[in-house]
Structure formats: structure tokens, C-alpha cells
Amino acid sequence: MKIIETHELTKVYKMGDNIVNALQGVSISIDRGEYVAFMGPSGSGKSTLMNIVGCLDSPTTGTYSLNDNQVSEMTENELAEVRNKEIGFVFQTFNLLPRASALDNVALPLIYAGYGKADRDEMAMAALESVSLADRYHHKPNELSGGQRQRVAIARALVNSPSIILADEPTGNLDTKTSYDIMSLFQELHDKGNTIIMVTHEDDIAHYAHRIIRLRDGLIEWDRRNENVSRSS
Ligand code: ADP
Ligand code: ADP
């Protein structure tokens, strides 16, 4: 079942006389349950593509359908709802609220989704359990390690049972061992059937994904199944 389908996406940034063709015709099709890495050097268009896929930005030309819905035809309210319910975002910098506990950080998307407090706490606790952090639910971000913060962010991304997890350089601020721990968690999420798209410029991190799409100068340079999926022990 197709979850993401883009057709000939282009993105042009104009800044005065300066024109950047960030995407120059990107067509991709991703099925439910796939684990994909977008790779490529700095400036190749990875963030631009991920922002379009995450419904944070729109293409200059081309079409994007998510779960068979044309994203360009959605209203601002529909887009906000898709971002909240269909997509779980994970960022390099974790983006946690510093004064809120792990539980409250994870529960945040549920406030926007309209759940009451008791449901929010129960769902957030279950999400924390799924990343093995239930025992730290009352800790604030500065009382947690980098890897634990990222696990809180992943629990927050999962809490609404989104269609896709979009992770932008999820290991960019983590040391090597912690990065592998996070990749092992992604592998578990993939095994449970989650659809994961990860943006990374690191080769060894990309090799945890089962499919790698490499961008270069705003175009797909190659798109292939990863025959040697890395696994952390
Ligand atoms: P990557 O994530 O692979 O590093 P980006 O998608 O961030 O690549 O950038 C692709 C190209 O678009 C680069 O040349 C970058 O400088 C340019 N670019 C990205 N965002 C903007 C923006 N908001 N305004 C102007 N140019 C941009
Ligand atoms: P970078 O990869 O450059 O460190 P981020 O990963 O923090 O940047 O953000 C990537 C994009 O997502 C940016 O365009 C940013 O505005 C947007 N963004 C950041 N945080 C959120 C959020 N919590 N919800 C939705 N969009 C966000």
C-alpha cells in the first residue's frame, strides 16, 4: 500500500537575483511499513524534500499525495491536522520543552489532538514504555542524557500513532554508541510496522535503513534496496 507518492517535485528559492533550484524533479513512491533513508551531501535538497514530505513546505511545481490525499489541495487547517496526526517528527536537536517533564513533552501532540488529561497521560506513558523510558517519566530534559532525550522525542513522535515517522538527522547530536542505540530503536519500530523516513548525511547511519535514496543537486542520483542492513547488537 502506497503511503507517499511524489511526482516531479521542484523547489525554487529566489533571493533577490539569486535563484536556487533546490529540487529539480523528484519522483518517489514509498509503501506503508518501509524504512527509508534520504542521503546526499550538504545542499543536495534533503531538508527541502523532507519539509515537503512533512507538509511543512510546498513544492514550486509537482504533486505530492499522502495516504491518497493531494497535499496541495488541503487547507491550512487540514495541513495542521495532518502534521499533528499523520506525521511524527524527530529532530537533530530533540526540540523538547525544557521545563516540562518527559511525560508532558510526550503528551503535547495529544493536547492539540483534543484528548483529555487522563487519556493523554495513559497514551504518553505507553509511548514512553515503548522506548524503555517509563521509569523516567517525571524527569525534565536536562535531567536526561542525549540518547534519553532523543528517546523522549521519539515517544512524542509515536504518541499519536502517525502514518510516518520523519527523522531529520536524528543522530546528529549523539555520540557513536548512543547513535547506534537509537538506530536499534528505529529497527524495532520498523519491525512493528512503522513507516520511517530518516534524513542523514552519514553513510553508516543510512545503512540501518532498508532502502536508501541518494540525492545530488536536487535530483535522485540513485534509489536502491539496502542489501546489507546494519544492526546494532
Ligand atoms: P540539504 O538538506 O541536503 O543540505 P537543503 O534542502 O537544505 O539541502 O538545500 C538545498 C539547496 O537549497 C541549497 O543550495 C540551499 O542553500 C538552498 N536553500 C535551502 N533552503 C533555502 C531557503 N530557505 N532560501 C534559499 N535557499 C535555500
Ligand atoms: P535542522 O535540521 O536544520 O537542525 P530542524 O530539524 O530543527 O532543522 O527543523 C527542520 C524544519 O522543521 C524547519 O523548517 C523547522 O522550522 C521545522 N520544525 C522544527 N520544529 C518543528 C516542530 N516541532 N513541528 C513542526 N515543524 C518544526
PDB file of C-alpha atoms and ligand atoms in Angstrom:
ATOM      1  CA  MET A   1       0.000   0.000   0.000  1.00  0.00           C
ATOM      2  CA  LYS A   2       1.436   3.307  -1.122  1.00  0.00           C
ATOM      3  CA  ILE A   3       1.671   5.960   1.551  1.00  0.00           C
ATOM      4  CA  ILE A   4       3.787   8.624  -0.167  1.00  0.00           C
ATOM      5  CA  GLU A   5       3.824   9.435  -3.843  1.00  0.00           C
ATOM      6  CA  THR A   6       5.565  12.466  -5.274  1.00  0.00           C
ATOM      7  CA  HIS A   7       5.642  13.357  -8.937  1.00  0.00           C
ATOM      8  CA  GLU A   8       8.333  15.607 -10.396  1.00  0.00           C
ATOM      9  CA  LEU A   9       8.715  17.854  -7.373  1.00  0.00           C
ATOM     10  CA  THR A  10      10.665  21.034  -7.935  1.00  0.00           C
ATOM     11  CA  LYS A  11      11.560  23.726  -5.447  1.00  0.00           C
ATOM     12  CA  VAL A  12      12.995  27.072  -6.458  1.00  0.00           C
ATOM     13  CA  TYR A  13      14.243  29.520  -3.860  1.00  0.00           C
ATOM     14  CA  LYS A  14      14.516  33.118  -5.053  1.00  0.00           C
ATOM     15  CA  MET A  15      16.507  35.591  -3.034  1.00  0.00           C
ATOM     16  CA  GLY A  16      16.822  38.804  -4.999  1.00  0.00           C
ATOM     17  CA  ASP A  17      18.701  37.908  -8.185  1.00  0.00           C
ATOM     18  CA  ASN A  18      19.877  34.668  -6.700  1.00  0.00           C
ATOM     19  CA  ILE A  19      17.893  31.597  -7.766  1.00  0.00           C
ATOM     20  CA  VAL A  20      18.484  28.187  -6.209  1.00  0.00           C
ATOM     21  CA  ASN A  21      16.957  25.090  -7.783  1.00  0.00           C
ATOM     22  CA  ALA A  22      16.839  23.030  -4.598  1.00  0.00           C
ATOM     23  CA  LEU A  23      14.764  20.219  -6.144  1.00  0.00           C
ATOM     24  CA  GLN A  24      14.742  19.635  -9.886  1.00  0.00           C
ATOM     25  CA  GLY A  25      12.154  16.885 -10.451  1.00  0.00           C
ATOM     26  CA  VAL A  26      11.945  14.329  -7.669  1.00  0.00           C
ATOM     27  CA  SER A  27       9.525  11.417  -8.039  1.00  0.00           C
ATOM     28  CA  ILE A  28       9.366   8.868  -5.254  1.00  0.00           C
ATOM     29  CA  SER A  29       6.918   6.267  -4.123  1.00  0.00           C
ATOM     30  CA  ILE A  30       7.043   4.814  -0.613  1.00  0.00           C
ATOM     31  CA  ASP A  31       4.896   1.978   0.737  1.00  0.00           C
ATOM     32  CA  ARG A  32       3.470   1.654   4.209  1.00  0.00           C
ATOM     33  CA  GLY A  33       5.985  -0.021   6.505  1.00  0.00           C
ATOM     34  CA  GLU A  34       9.105   0.949   4.565  1.00  0.00           C
ATOM     35  CA  TYR A  35      12.234   2.201   6.312  1.00  0.00           C
ATOM     36  CA  VAL A  36      13.912   4.707   4.004  1.00  0.00           C
ATOM     37  CA  ALA A  37      16.956   6.953   4.331  1.00  0.00           C
ATOM     38  CA  PHE A  38      17.345  10.143   2.290  1.00  0.00           C
ATOM     39  CA  MET A  39      21.065  10.640   1.842  1.00  0.00           C
ATOM     40  CA  GLY A  40      23.277  13.048  -0.004  1.00  0.00           C
ATOM     41  CA  PRO A  41      25.820  15.795   0.531  1.00  0.00           C
ATOM     42  CA  SER A  42      25.032  19.114   2.159  1.00  0.00           C
ATOM     43  CA  GLY A  43      22.932  21.259  -0.179  1.00  0.00           C
ATOM     44  CA  SER A  44      21.613  18.303  -2.212  1.00  0.00           C
ATOM     45  CA  GLY A  45      17.986  19.011  -1.239  1.00  0.00           C
ATOM     46  CA  LYS A  46      17.374  16.533   1.614  1.00  0.00           C
ATOM     47  CA  SER A  47      15.831  19.041   4.037  1.00  0.00           C
ATOM     48  CA  THR A  48      13.763  20.642   1.294  1.00  0.00           C
ATOM     49  CA  LEU A  49      12.360  17.247   0.314  1.00  0.00           C
ATOM     50  CA  MET A  50      11.752  16.246   3.907  1.00  0.00           C
ATOM     51  CA  ASN A  51       9.960  19.544   4.625  1.00  0.00           C
ATOM     52  CA  ILE A  52       7.659  18.918   1.659  1.00  0.00           C
ATOM     53  CA  VAL A  53       7.024  15.309   2.683  1.00  0.00           C
ATOM     54  CA  GLY A  54       6.328  16.551   6.235  1.00  0.00           C
ATOM     55  CA  CYS A  55       3.797  19.094   4.893  1.00  0.00           C
ATOM     56  CA  LEU A  56       5.875  21.911   6.386  1.00  0.00           C
ATOM     57  CA  ASP A  57       6.563  23.426   2.969  1.00  0.00           C
ATOM     58  CA  SER A  58       5.062  23.164  -0.515  1.00  0.00           C
ATOM     59  CA  PRO A  59       6.820  22.461  -3.809  1.00  0.00           C
ATOM     60  CA  THR A  60       7.151  25.067  -6.585  1.00  0.00           C
ATOM     61  CA  THR A  61       5.774  22.546  -9.085  1.00  0.00           C
ATOM     62  CA  GLY A  62       4.898  18.853  -8.975  1.00  0.00           C
ATOM     63  CA  THR A  63       2.453  16.895  -6.886  1.00  0.00           C
ATOM     64  CA  TYR A  64       2.534  15.103  -3.566  1.00  0.00           C
ATOM     65  CA  SER A  65      -0.034  12.689  -2.262  1.00  0.00           C
ATOM     66  CA  LEU A  66      -0.021  11.354   1.274  1.00  0.00           C
ATOM     67  CA  ASN A  67      -2.347   8.436   2.053  1.00  0.00           C
ATOM     68  CA  ASP A  68      -4.001   9.096  -1.327  1.00  0.00           C
ATOM     69  CA  ASN A  69      -4.776  12.724  -0.438  1.00  0.00           C
ATOM     70  CA  GLN A  70      -3.398  15.534  -2.600  1.00  0.00           C
ATOM     71  CA  VAL A  71      -1.483  17.721  -0.183  1.00  0.00           C
ATOM     72  CA  SER A  72      -1.681  20.818  -2.422  1.00  0.00           C
ATOM     73  CA  GLU A  73      -5.472  20.746  -2.161  1.00  0.00           C
ATOM     74  CA  MET A  74      -5.526  20.809   1.623  1.00  0.00           C
ATOM     75  CA  THR A  75      -6.481  23.893   3.617  1.00  0.00           C
ATOM     76  CA  GLU A  76      -4.165  25.269   6.324  1.00  0.00           C
ATOM     77  CA  ASN A  77      -6.325  23.578   8.980  1.00  0.00           C
ATOM     78  CA  GLU A  78      -6.188  20.230   7.215  1.00  0.00           C
ATOM     79  CA  LEU A  79      -2.418  20.570   6.867  1.00  0.00           C
ATOM     80  CA  ALA A  80      -2.055  21.349  10.560  1.00  0.00           C
ATOM     81  CA  GLU A  81      -4.102  18.266  11.369  1.00  0.00           C
ATOM     82  CA  VAL A  82      -2.009  16.082   9.045  1.00  0.00           C
ATOM     83  CA  ARG A  83       1.193  17.379  10.654  1.00  0.00           C
ATOM     84  CA  ASN A  84      -0.168  16.617  14.096  1.00  0.00           C
ATOM     85  CA  LYS A  85      -1.817  13.241  13.496  1.00  0.00           C
ATOM     86  CA  GLU A  86      -0.214  11.673  10.439  1.00  0.00           C
ATOM     87  CA  ILE A  87       3.430  12.617  10.896  1.00  0.00           C
ATOM     88  CA  GLY A  88       5.698  12.112  13.866  1.00  0.00           C
ATOM     89  CA  PHE A  89       8.689  14.472  13.676  1.00  0.00           C
ATOM     90  CA  VAL A  90      12.070  13.685  15.207  1.00  0.00           C
ATOM     91  CA  PHE A  91      14.767  16.366  15.051  1.00  0.00           C
ATOM     92  CA  GLN A  92      18.502  16.501  15.477  1.00  0.00           C
ATOM     93  CA  THR A  93      18.100  18.978  18.334  1.00  0.00           C
ATOM     94  CA  PHE A  94      15.300  16.966  20.031  1.00  0.00           C
ATOM     95  CA  ASN A  95      13.077  20.102  20.302  1.00  0.00           C
ATOM     96  CA  LEU A  96      11.783  19.270  23.784  1.00  0.00           C
ATOM     97  CA  LEU A  97      10.213  21.814  26.131  1.00  0.00           C
ATOM     98  CA  PRO A  98      12.924  22.346  28.775  1.00  0.00           C
ATOM     99  CA  ARG A  99      10.587  22.996  31.713  1.00  0.00           C
ATOM    100  CA  ALA A 100       8.215  20.121  31.027  1.00  0.00           C
ATOM    101  CA  SER A 101       8.637  16.541  32.247  1.00  0.00           C
ATOM    102  CA  ALA A 102       9.264  13.701  29.800  1.00  0.00           C
ATOM    103  CA  LEU A 103       5.613  12.675  30.198  1.00  0.00           C
ATOM    104  CA  ASP A 104       4.304  16.181  29.450  1.00  0.00           C
ATOM    105  CA  ASN A 105       6.623  16.537  26.444  1.00  0.00           C
ATOM    106  CA  VAL A 106       5.342  13.267  25.011  1.00  0.00           C
ATOM    107  CA  ALA A 107       1.719  14.216  25.718  1.00  0.00           C
ATOM    108  CA  LEU A 108       1.979  17.557  23.910  1.00  0.00           C
ATOM    109  CA  PRO A 109       0.677  16.436  20.478  1.00  0.00           C
ATOM    110  CA  LEU A 110      -2.325  14.894  22.255  1.00  0.00           C
ATOM    111  CA  ILE A 111      -3.385  18.292  23.591  1.00  0.00           C
ATOM    112  CA  TYR A 112      -3.655  19.591  20.016  1.00  0.00           C
ATOM    113  CA  ALA A 113      -5.422  16.376  19.028  1.00  0.00           C
ATOM    114  CA  GLY A 114      -8.066  17.095  21.679  1.00  0.00           C
ATOM    115  CA  TYR A 115      -7.566  14.286  24.217  1.00  0.00           C
ATOM    116  CA  GLY A 116      -8.409  14.777  27.889  1.00  0.00           C
ATOM    117  CA  LYS A 117      -5.741  14.675  30.585  1.00  0.00           C
ATOM    118  CA  ALA A 118      -6.301  11.078  31.749  1.00  0.00           C
ATOM    119  CA  ASP A 119      -6.116   9.723  28.183  1.00  0.00           C
ATOM    120  CA  ARG A 120      -3.072  11.871  27.449  1.00  0.00           C
ATOM    121  CA  ASP A 121      -1.165  10.580  30.456  1.00  0.00           C
ATOM    122  CA  GLU A 122      -2.036   6.982  29.675  1.00  0.00           C
ATOM    123  CA  MET A 123      -1.059   7.257  25.999  1.00  0.00           C
ATOM    124  CA  ALA A 124       2.127   9.200  26.794  1.00  0.00           C
ATOM    125  CA  MET A 125       3.128   6.608  29.401  1.00  0.00           C
ATOM    126  CA  ALA A 126       2.589   3.804  26.870  1.00  0.00           C
ATOM    127  CA  ALA A 127       4.757   5.674  24.336  1.00  0.00           C
ATOM    128  CA  LEU A 128       7.490   6.140  26.955  1.00  0.00           C
ATOM    129  CA  GLU A 129       7.291   2.426  27.720  1.00  0.00           C
ATOM    130  CA  SER A 130       7.777   1.641  24.025  1.00  0.00           C
ATOM    131  CA  VAL A 131      11.112   3.489  24.127  1.00  0.00           C
ATOM    132  CA  SER A 132      12.049   1.947  27.515  1.00  0.00           C
ATOM    133  CA  LEU A 133      11.872   5.224  29.410  1.00  0.00           C
ATOM    134  CA  ALA A 134       8.760   4.769  31.531  1.00  0.00           C
ATOM    135  CA  ASP A 135      10.831   4.975  34.703  1.00  0.00           C
ATOM    136  CA  ARG A 136      11.999   8.480  33.769  1.00  0.00           C
ATOM    137  CA  TYR A 137       8.563   9.947  33.066  1.00  0.00           C
ATOM    138  CA  HIS A 138       8.890  12.759  35.622  1.00  0.00           C
ATOM    139  CA  HIS A 139      12.399  13.831  34.585  1.00  0.00           C
ATOM    140  CA  LYS A 140      12.965  17.107  32.747  1.00  0.00           C
ATOM    141  CA  PRO A 141      15.138  17.144  29.610  1.00  0.00           C
ATOM    142  CA  ASN A 142      18.204  18.494  31.475  1.00  0.00           C
ATOM    143  CA  GLU A 143      17.993  15.510  33.822  1.00  0.00           C
ATOM    144  CA  LEU A 144      18.294  13.100  30.909  1.00  0.00           C
ATOM    145  CA  SER A 145      21.207  12.077  28.665  1.00  0.00           C
ATOM    146  CA  GLY A 146      21.247  12.956  24.958  1.00  0.00           C
ATOM    147  CA  GLY A 147      20.118   9.487  23.968  1.00  0.00           C
ATOM    148  CA  GLN A 148      17.317   9.566  26.543  1.00  0.00           C
ATOM    149  CA  ARG A 149      16.191  12.983  25.261  1.00  0.00           C
ATOM    150  CA  GLN A 150      16.043  11.625  21.764  1.00  0.00           C
ATOM    151  CA  ARG A 151      14.012   8.665  23.014  1.00  0.00           C
ATOM    152  CA  VAL A 152      11.562  11.094  24.635  1.00  0.00           C
ATOM    153  CA  ALA A 153      11.339  12.895  21.277  1.00  0.00           C
ATOM    154  CA  ILE A 154      10.719   9.573  19.527  1.00  0.00           C
ATOM    155  CA  ALA A 155       7.989   8.710  22.054  1.00  0.00           C
ATOM    156  CA  ARG A 156       6.406  12.102  21.305  1.00  0.00           C
ATOM    157  CA  ALA A 157       6.580  11.322  17.587  1.00  0.00           C
ATOM    158  CA  LEU A 158       4.859   7.964  18.171  1.00  0.00           C
ATOM    159  CA  VAL A 159       2.183   9.004  20.628  1.00  0.00           C
ATOM    160  CA  ASN A 160      -0.491   9.835  18.033  1.00  0.00           C
ATOM    161  CA  SER A 161       0.194   6.600  16.087  1.00  0.00           C
ATOM    162  CA  PRO A 162       1.223   8.571  12.987  1.00  0.00           C
ATOM    163  CA  SER A 163       1.371   7.120   9.475  1.00  0.00           C
ATOM    164  CA  ILE A 164       5.007   8.151   9.080  1.00  0.00           C
ATOM    165  CA  ILE A 165       7.918   8.921  11.354  1.00  0.00           C
ATOM    166  CA  LEU A 166      10.101  11.626   9.797  1.00  0.00           C
ATOM    167  CA  ALA A 167      13.507  11.904  11.396  1.00  0.00           C
ATOM    168  CA  ASP A 168      15.841  14.713  10.344  1.00  0.00           C
ATOM    169  CA  GLU A 169      19.444  13.813  11.272  1.00  0.00           C
ATOM    170  CA  PRO A 170      18.205  12.007  14.398  1.00  0.00           C
ATOM    171  CA  THR A 171      21.725  11.055  15.497  1.00  0.00           C
ATOM    172  CA  GLY A 172      23.376  14.350  14.558  1.00  0.00           C
ATOM    173  CA  ASN A 173      23.882  15.400  18.183  1.00  0.00           C
ATOM    174  CA  LEU A 174      24.662  11.985  19.641  1.00  0.00           C
ATOM    175  CA  ASP A 175      27.894  10.079  20.193  1.00  0.00           C
ATOM    176  CA  THR A 176      28.537   6.914  18.197  1.00  0.00           C
ATOM    177  CA  LYS A 177      27.307   4.361  20.712  1.00  0.00           C
ATOM    178  CA  THR A 178      24.154   6.345  21.508  1.00  0.00           C
ATOM    179  CA  SER A 179      23.525   6.764  17.774  1.00  0.00           C
ATOM    180  CA  TYR A 180      23.587   3.001  17.347  1.00  0.00           C
ATOM    181  CA  ASP A 181      21.168   2.612  20.270  1.00  0.00           C
ATOM    182  CA  ILE A 182      18.755   4.993  18.558  1.00  0.00           C
ATOM    183  CA  MET A 183      19.154   3.075  15.287  1.00  0.00           C
ATOM    184  CA  SER A 184      18.362  -0.125  17.140  1.00  0.00           C
ATOM    185  CA  LEU A 185      15.164   1.504  18.431  1.00  0.00           C
ATOM    186  CA  PHE A 186      14.266   2.531  14.863  1.00  0.00           C
ATOM    187  CA  GLN A 187      14.801  -1.072  13.783  1.00  0.00           C
ATOM    188  CA  GLU A 188      12.325  -2.188  16.472  1.00  0.00           C
ATOM    189  CA  LEU A 189       9.796   0.410  15.291  1.00  0.00           C
ATOM    190  CA  HIS A 190      10.251  -0.806  11.738  1.00  0.00           C
ATOM    191  CA  ASP A 191       9.756  -4.429  12.872  1.00  0.00           C
ATOM    192  CA  LYS A 192       6.457  -3.332  14.448  1.00  0.00           C
ATOM    193  CA  GLY A 193       5.289  -1.991  11.085  1.00  0.00           C
ATOM    194  CA  ASN A 194       6.009   1.724  11.389  1.00  0.00           C
ATOM    195  CA  THR A 195       6.896   3.688   8.257  1.00  0.00           C
ATOM    196  CA  ILE A 196      10.164   5.538   8.837  1.00  0.00           C
ATOM    197  CA  ILE A 197      11.896   8.169   6.732  1.00  0.00           C
ATOM    198  CA  MET A 198      15.218   9.364   8.009  1.00  0.00           C
ATOM    199  CA  VAL A 199      17.390  12.134   6.616  1.00  0.00           C
ATOM    200  CA  THR A 200      21.103  11.709   7.168  1.00  0.00           C
ATOM    201  CA  HIS A 201      24.374  12.653   5.562  1.00  0.00           C
ATOM    202  CA  GLU A 202      26.146   9.843   7.410  1.00  0.00           C
ATOM    203  CA  ASP A 203      26.717   6.684   5.387  1.00  0.00           C
ATOM    204  CA  ASP A 204      26.853   4.295   8.314  1.00  0.00           C
ATOM    205  CA  ILE A 205      23.582   5.641   9.734  1.00  0.00           C
ATOM    206  CA  ALA A 206      21.841   5.410   6.340  1.00  0.00           C
ATOM    207  CA  HIS A 207      22.795   1.739   6.214  1.00  0.00           C
ATOM    208  CA  TYR A 208      20.385   0.954   9.038  1.00  0.00           C
ATOM    209  CA  ALA A 209      17.542   1.730   6.626  1.00  0.00           C
ATOM    210  CA  HIS A 210      16.203  -0.895   4.239  1.00  0.00           C
ATOM    211  CA  ARG A 211      16.069   1.459   1.278  1.00  0.00           C
ATOM    212  CA  ILE A 212      18.399   4.343   0.511  1.00  0.00           C
ATOM    213  CA  ILE A 213      17.524   7.256  -1.773  1.00  0.00           C
ATOM    214  CA  ARG A 214      20.526   9.369  -2.602  1.00  0.00           C
ATOM    215  CA  LEU A 215      20.073  12.968  -3.733  1.00  0.00           C
ATOM    216  CA  ARG A 216      22.531  15.075  -5.616  1.00  0.00           C
ATOM    217  CA  ASP A 217      21.924  18.632  -6.849  1.00  0.00           C
ATOM    218  CA  GLY A 218      18.184  18.328  -6.267  1.00  0.00           C
ATOM    219  CA  LEU A 219      17.812  15.093  -8.207  1.00  0.00           C
ATOM    220  CA  ILE A 220      17.684  11.432  -7.243  1.00  0.00           C
ATOM    221  CA  GLU A 221      21.119  10.052  -8.007  1.00  0.00           C
ATOM    222  CA  TRP A 222      20.066   6.540  -7.054  1.00  0.00           C
ATOM    223  CA  ASP A 223      17.321   4.718  -5.156  1.00  0.00           C
ATOM    224  CA  ARG A 224      18.040   1.182  -4.056  1.00  0.00           C
ATOM    225  CA  ARG A 225      17.200  -1.537  -1.607  1.00  0.00           C
ATOM    226  CA  ASN A 226      19.885  -1.860   1.061  1.00  0.00           C
ATOM    227  CA  GLU A 227      21.045  -5.468   0.870  1.00  0.00           C
ATOM    228  CA  ASN A 228      23.294  -5.177   3.922  1.00  0.00           C
ATOM    229  CA  VAL A 229      21.173  -3.636   6.627  1.00  0.00           C
ATOM    230  CA  SER A 230      23.307  -2.685   9.633  1.00  0.00           C
ATOM    231  CA  ARG A 231      22.210  -3.943  13.032  1.00  0.00           C
ATOM    232  CA  SER A 232      23.344  -2.821  16.451  1.00  0.00           C
ATOM    233  CA  SER A 233      23.811  -5.603  18.958  1.00  0.00           C
TER     234      SER A 233
HETATM  235  P1  ADP B   1      20.411  19.553   2.384  1.00  0.00           P
HETATM  236  O1  ADP B   1      19.349  19.303   3.397  1.00  0.00           O
HETATM  237  O2  ADP B   1      20.711  18.351   1.524  1.00  0.00           O
HETATM  238  O3  ADP B   1      21.646  20.135   2.959  1.00  0.00           O
HETATM  239  P2  ADP B   1      18.720  21.750   1.515  1.00  0.00           P
HETATM  240  O4  ADP B   1      17.425  21.181   1.098  1.00  0.00           O
HETATM  241  O5  ADP B   1      18.825  22.354   2.867  1.00  0.00           O
HETATM  242  O6  ADP B   1      19.846  20.621   1.327  1.00  0.00           O
HETATM  243  O7  ADP B   1      19.190  22.848   0.454  1.00  0.00           O
HETATM  244  C1  ADP B   1      19.177  22.656  -0.960  1.00  0.00           C
HETATM  245  C2  ADP B   1      19.595  23.973  -1.614  1.00  0.00           C
HETATM  246  O8  ADP B   1      18.608  24.958  -1.380  1.00  0.00           O
HETATM  247  C3  ADP B   1      20.892  24.556  -1.051  1.00  0.00           C
HETATM  248  O9  ADP B   1      21.566  25.174  -2.121  1.00  0.00           O
HETATM  249  C4  ADP B   1      20.415  25.562  -0.052  1.00  0.00           C
HETATM  250  O10 ADP B   1      21.349  26.598   0.115  1.00  0.00           O
HETATM  251  C5  ADP B   1      19.134  26.073  -0.701  1.00  0.00           C
HETATM  252  N1  ADP B   1      18.139  26.518   0.287  1.00  0.00           N
HETATM  253  C6  ADP B   1      17.551  25.762   1.246  1.00  0.00           C
HETATM  254  N2  ADP B   1      16.647  26.463   1.956  1.00  0.00           N
HETATM  255  C7  ADP B   1      16.657  27.716   1.429  1.00  0.00           C
HETATM  256  C8  ADP B   1      15.932  28.915   1.725  1.00  0.00           C
HETATM  257  N3  ADP B   1      15.017  28.952   2.694  1.00  0.00           N
HETATM  258  N4  ADP B   1      16.210  30.021   0.959  1.00  0.00           N
HETATM  259  C9  ADP B   1      17.120  29.961  -0.024  1.00  0.00           C
HETATM  260  N5  ADP B   1      17.823  28.863  -0.354  1.00  0.00           N
HETATM  261  C10 ADP B   1      17.610  27.759   0.354  1.00  0.00           C
HETATM  262  P1  ADP B   2      17.838  21.442  11.197  1.00  0.00           P
HETATM  263  O1  ADP B   2      17.751  20.072  10.525  1.00  0.00           O
HETATM  264  O2  ADP B   2      18.371  22.494  10.293  1.00  0.00           O
HETATM  265  O3  ADP B   2      18.524  21.393  12.546  1.00  0.00           O
HETATM  266  P2  ADP B   2      15.195  21.155  12.327  1.00  0.00           P
HETATM  267  O4  ADP B   2      15.321  19.685  12.135  1.00  0.00           O
HETATM  268  O5  ADP B   2      15.199  21.679  13.718  1.00  0.00           O
HETATM  269  O6  ADP B   2      16.338  21.901  11.481  1.00  0.00           O
HETATM  270  O7  ADP B   2      13.892  21.670  11.598  1.00  0.00           O
HETATM  271  C1  ADP B   2      13.580  21.280  10.281  1.00  0.00           C
HETATM  272  C2  ADP B   2      12.313  22.011   9.847  1.00  0.00           C
HETATM  273  O8  ADP B   2      11.184  21.679  10.644  1.00  0.00           O
HETATM  274  C3  ADP B   2      12.448  23.536   9.931  1.00  0.00           C
HETATM  275  O9  ADP B   2      11.879  24.087   8.767  1.00  0.00           O
HETATM  276  C4  ADP B   2      11.650  23.926  11.175  1.00  0.00           C
HETATM  277  O10 ADP B   2      11.055  25.187  11.015  1.00  0.00           O
HETATM  278  C5  ADP B   2      10.596  22.847  11.233  1.00  0.00           C
HETATM  279  N1  ADP B   2      10.243  22.471  12.628  1.00  0.00           N
HETATM  280  C6  ADP B   2      11.075  22.484  13.684  1.00  0.00           C
HETATM  281  N2  ADP B   2      10.443  22.048  14.789  1.00  0.00           N
HETATM  282  C7  ADP B   2       9.164  21.726  14.437  1.00  0.00           C
HETATM  283  C8  ADP B   2       8.030  21.191  15.138  1.00  0.00           C
HETATM  284  N3  ADP B   2       8.086  20.869  16.438  1.00  0.00           N
HETATM  285  N4  ADP B   2       6.886  20.997  14.457  1.00  0.00           N
HETATM  286  C9  ADP B   2       6.830  21.283  13.156  1.00  0.00           C
HETATM  287  N5  ADP B   2       7.871  21.795  12.438  1.00  0.00           N
HETATM  288  C10 ADP B   2       9.027  22.009  13.052  1.00  0.00           C
END
